[in-house]
PDB file of C-alpha atoms in Angstrom:
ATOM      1  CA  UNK A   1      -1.032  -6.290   8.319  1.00 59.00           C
ATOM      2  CA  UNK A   2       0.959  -8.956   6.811  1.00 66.00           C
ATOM      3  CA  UNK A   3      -1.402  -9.710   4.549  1.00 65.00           C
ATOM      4  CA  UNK A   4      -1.950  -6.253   3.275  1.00 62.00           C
ATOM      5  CA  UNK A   5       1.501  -5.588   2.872  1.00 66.00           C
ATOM      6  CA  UNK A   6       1.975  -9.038   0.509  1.00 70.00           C
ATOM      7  CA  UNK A   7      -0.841  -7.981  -1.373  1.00 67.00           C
ATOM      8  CA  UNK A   8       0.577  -4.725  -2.237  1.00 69.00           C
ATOM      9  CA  UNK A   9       4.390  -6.208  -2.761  1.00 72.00           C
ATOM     10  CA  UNK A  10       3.045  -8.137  -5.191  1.00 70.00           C
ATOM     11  CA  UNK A  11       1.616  -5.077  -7.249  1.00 68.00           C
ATOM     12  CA  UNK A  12       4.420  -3.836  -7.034  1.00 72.00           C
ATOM     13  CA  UNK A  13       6.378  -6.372  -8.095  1.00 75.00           C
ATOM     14  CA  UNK A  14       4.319  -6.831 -10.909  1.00 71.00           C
ATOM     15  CA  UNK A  15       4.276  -3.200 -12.317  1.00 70.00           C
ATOM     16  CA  UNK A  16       7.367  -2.015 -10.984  1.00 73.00           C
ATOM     17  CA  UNK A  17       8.090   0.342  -8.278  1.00 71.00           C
ATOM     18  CA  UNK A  18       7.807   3.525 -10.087  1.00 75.00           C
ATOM     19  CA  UNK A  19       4.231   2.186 -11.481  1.00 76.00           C
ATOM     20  CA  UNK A  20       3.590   0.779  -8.057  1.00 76.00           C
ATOM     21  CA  UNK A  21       4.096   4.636  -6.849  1.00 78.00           C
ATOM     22  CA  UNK A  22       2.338   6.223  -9.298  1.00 81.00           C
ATOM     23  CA  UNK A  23      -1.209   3.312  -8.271  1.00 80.00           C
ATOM     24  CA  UNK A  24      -0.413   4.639  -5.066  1.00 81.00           C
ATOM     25  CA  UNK A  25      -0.516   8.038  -5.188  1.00 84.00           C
ATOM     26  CA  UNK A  26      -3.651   8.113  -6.999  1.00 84.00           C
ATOM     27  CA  UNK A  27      -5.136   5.651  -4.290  1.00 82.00           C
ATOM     28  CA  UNK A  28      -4.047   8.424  -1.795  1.00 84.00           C
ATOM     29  CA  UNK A  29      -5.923  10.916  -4.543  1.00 86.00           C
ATOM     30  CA  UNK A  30      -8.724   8.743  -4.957  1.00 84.00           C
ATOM     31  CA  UNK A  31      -9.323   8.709  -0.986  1.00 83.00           C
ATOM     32  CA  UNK A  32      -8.958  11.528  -0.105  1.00 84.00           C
ATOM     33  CA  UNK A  33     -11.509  12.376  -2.705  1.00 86.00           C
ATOM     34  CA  UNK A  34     -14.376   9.529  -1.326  1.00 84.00           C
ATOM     35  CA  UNK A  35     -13.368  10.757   1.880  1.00 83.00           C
ATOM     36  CA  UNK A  36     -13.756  14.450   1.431  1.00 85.00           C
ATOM     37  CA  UNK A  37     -16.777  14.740  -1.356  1.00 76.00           C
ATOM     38  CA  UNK A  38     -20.528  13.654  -1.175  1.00 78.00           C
ATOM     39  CA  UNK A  39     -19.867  10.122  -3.431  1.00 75.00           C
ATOM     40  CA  UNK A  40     -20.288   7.478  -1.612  1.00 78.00           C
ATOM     41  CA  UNK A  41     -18.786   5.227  -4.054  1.00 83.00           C
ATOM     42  CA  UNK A  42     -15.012   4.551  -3.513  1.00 80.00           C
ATOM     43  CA  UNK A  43     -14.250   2.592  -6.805  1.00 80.00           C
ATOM     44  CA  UNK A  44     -15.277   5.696  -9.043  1.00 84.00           C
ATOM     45  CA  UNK A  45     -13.308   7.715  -7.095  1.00 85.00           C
ATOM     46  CA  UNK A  46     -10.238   4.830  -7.863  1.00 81.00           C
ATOM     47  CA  UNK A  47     -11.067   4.735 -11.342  1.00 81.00           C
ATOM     48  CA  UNK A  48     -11.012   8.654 -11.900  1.00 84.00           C
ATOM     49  CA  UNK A  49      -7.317   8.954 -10.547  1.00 85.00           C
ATOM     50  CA  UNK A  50      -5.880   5.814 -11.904  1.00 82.00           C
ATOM     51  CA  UNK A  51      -7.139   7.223 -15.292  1.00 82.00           C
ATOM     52  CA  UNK A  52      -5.609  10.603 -14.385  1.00 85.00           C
ATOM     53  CA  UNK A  53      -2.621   9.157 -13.361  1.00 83.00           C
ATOM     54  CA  UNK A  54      -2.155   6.811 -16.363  1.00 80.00           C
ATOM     55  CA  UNK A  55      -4.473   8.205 -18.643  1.00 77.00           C
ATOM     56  CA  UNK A  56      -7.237   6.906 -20.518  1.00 65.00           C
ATOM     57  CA  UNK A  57      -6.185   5.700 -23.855  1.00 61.00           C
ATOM     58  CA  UNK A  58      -3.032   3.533 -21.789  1.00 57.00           C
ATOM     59  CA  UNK A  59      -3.539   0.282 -22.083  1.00 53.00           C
ATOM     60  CA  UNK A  60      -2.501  -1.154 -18.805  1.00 60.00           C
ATOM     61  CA  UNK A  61      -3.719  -4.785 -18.163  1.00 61.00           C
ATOM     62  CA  UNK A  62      -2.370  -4.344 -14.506  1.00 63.00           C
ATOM     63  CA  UNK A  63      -4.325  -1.122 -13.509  1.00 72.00           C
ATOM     64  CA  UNK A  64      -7.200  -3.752 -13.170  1.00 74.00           C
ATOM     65  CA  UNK A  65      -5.676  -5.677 -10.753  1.00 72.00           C
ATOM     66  CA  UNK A  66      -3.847  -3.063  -9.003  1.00 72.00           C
ATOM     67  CA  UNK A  67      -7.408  -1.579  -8.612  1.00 76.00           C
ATOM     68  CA  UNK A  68      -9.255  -4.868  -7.140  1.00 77.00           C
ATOM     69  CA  UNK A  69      -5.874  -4.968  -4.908  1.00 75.00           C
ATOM     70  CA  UNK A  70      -6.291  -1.394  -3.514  1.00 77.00           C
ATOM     71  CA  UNK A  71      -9.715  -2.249  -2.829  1.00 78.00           C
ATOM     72  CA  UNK A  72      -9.103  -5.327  -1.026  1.00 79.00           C
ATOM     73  CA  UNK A  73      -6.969  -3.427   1.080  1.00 79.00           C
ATOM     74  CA  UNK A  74      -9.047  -1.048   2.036  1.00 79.00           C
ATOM     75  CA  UNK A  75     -12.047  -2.906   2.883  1.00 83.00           C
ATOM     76  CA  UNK A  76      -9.980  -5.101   5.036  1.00 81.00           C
ATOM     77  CA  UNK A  77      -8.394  -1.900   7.127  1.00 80.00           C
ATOM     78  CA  UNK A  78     -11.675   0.545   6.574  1.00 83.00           C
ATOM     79  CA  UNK A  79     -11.397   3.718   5.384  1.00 77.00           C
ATOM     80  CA  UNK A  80     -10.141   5.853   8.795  1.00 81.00           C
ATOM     81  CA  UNK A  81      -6.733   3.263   8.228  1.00 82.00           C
ATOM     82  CA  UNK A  82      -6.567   2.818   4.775  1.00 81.00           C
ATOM     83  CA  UNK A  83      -5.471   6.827   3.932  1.00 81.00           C
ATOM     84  CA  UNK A  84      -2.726   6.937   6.429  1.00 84.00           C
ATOM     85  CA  UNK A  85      -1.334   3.703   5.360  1.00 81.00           C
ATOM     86  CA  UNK A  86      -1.330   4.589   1.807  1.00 80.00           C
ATOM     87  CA  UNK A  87       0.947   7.702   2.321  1.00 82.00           C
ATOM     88  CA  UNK A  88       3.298   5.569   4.490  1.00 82.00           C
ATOM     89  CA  UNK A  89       3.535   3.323   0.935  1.00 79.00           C
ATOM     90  CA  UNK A  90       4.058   6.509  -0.592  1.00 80.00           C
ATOM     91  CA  UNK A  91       6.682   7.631   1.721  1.00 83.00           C
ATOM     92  CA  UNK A  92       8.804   4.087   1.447  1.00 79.00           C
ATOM     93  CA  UNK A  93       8.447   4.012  -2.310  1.00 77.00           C
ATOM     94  CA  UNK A  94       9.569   7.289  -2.656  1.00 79.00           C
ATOM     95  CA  UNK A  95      12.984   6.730  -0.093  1.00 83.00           C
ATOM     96  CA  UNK A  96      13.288   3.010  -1.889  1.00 79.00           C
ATOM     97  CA  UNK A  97      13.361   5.212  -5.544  1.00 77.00           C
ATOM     98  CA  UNK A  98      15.864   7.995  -3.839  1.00 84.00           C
ATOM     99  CA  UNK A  99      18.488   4.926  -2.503  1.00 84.00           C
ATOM    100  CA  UNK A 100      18.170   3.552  -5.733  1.00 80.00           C
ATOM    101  CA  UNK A 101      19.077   6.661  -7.430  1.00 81.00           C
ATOM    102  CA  UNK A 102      22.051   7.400  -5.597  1.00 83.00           C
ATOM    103  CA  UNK A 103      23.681   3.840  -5.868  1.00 79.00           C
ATOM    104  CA  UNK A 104      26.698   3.245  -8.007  1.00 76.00           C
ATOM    105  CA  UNK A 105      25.890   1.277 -11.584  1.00 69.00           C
ATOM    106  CA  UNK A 106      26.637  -1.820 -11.830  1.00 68.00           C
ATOM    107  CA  UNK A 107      30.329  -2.442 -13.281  1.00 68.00           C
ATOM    108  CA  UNK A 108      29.908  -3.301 -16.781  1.00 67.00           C
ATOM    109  CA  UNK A 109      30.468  -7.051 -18.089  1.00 63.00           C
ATOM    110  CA  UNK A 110      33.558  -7.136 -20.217  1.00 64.00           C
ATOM    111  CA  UNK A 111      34.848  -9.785 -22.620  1.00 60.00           C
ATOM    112  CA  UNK A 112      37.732 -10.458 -19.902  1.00 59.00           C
ATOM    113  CA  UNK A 113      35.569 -10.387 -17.068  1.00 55.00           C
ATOM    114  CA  UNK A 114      35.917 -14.266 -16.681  1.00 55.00           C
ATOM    115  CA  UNK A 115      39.432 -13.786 -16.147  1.00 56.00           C
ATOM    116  CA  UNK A 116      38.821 -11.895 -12.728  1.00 53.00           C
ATOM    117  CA  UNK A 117      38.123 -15.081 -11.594  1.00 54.00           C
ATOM    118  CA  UNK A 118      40.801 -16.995 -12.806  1.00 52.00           C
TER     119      UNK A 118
END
């Protein structure tokens, strides 16, 4: 489990958590689609959202990755885990973007701001 989750920290570290939601969501899409449809290919399924989600003209050089990543993933957990899970990542990214929406801004850094700490 460890190893899942550091796999998909570092997506999201790399694209950013909104990003990292919006890869997520469309892995949700994209299995519940393999899951539910006569295809018995996952990674068209994860291709067709991702270029929902982000569109096809987007040039993205991390949809790639986030794509081998997801996969990775779910071959390691199998596909009765790997839905589940995914909405759980959902779920947290989606409370981690509401905290961050309701904290305060950061003060703003004046010219006299050294002489708080004076």
């Amino acid at each position: 489990m460890r190893r899942r989750r550091a796999l998909l920290g570092t997506v999201s570290a790399l694209t950013g958590h909104g990003v990292f939601a919006q890869i997520a969501r469309s892995a949700v899409t994209a299995d519940q689609r393999y899951l539910s449809s006569d295809t018995s290919c996952y990674a068209l399924c994860r291709d067709t959202a991702l270029r929902e989600a982000f569109g096809d003209g987007q040039d993205v050089a991390y949809l790639d990755c986030a794509a081998i990543v997801l996969e990775a993933v779910r071959i390691q957990m199998g596909d009765a885990a790997f839905g589940p899970f995914l909405r759980c990542v959902v779920e947290a990214e989606d409370a981690y973007a509401k905290r961050s929406a309701q904290r305060p801004a950061p003060r703003p850094v004046t010219a006299d701001a050294h002489e708080d700490f004076a």
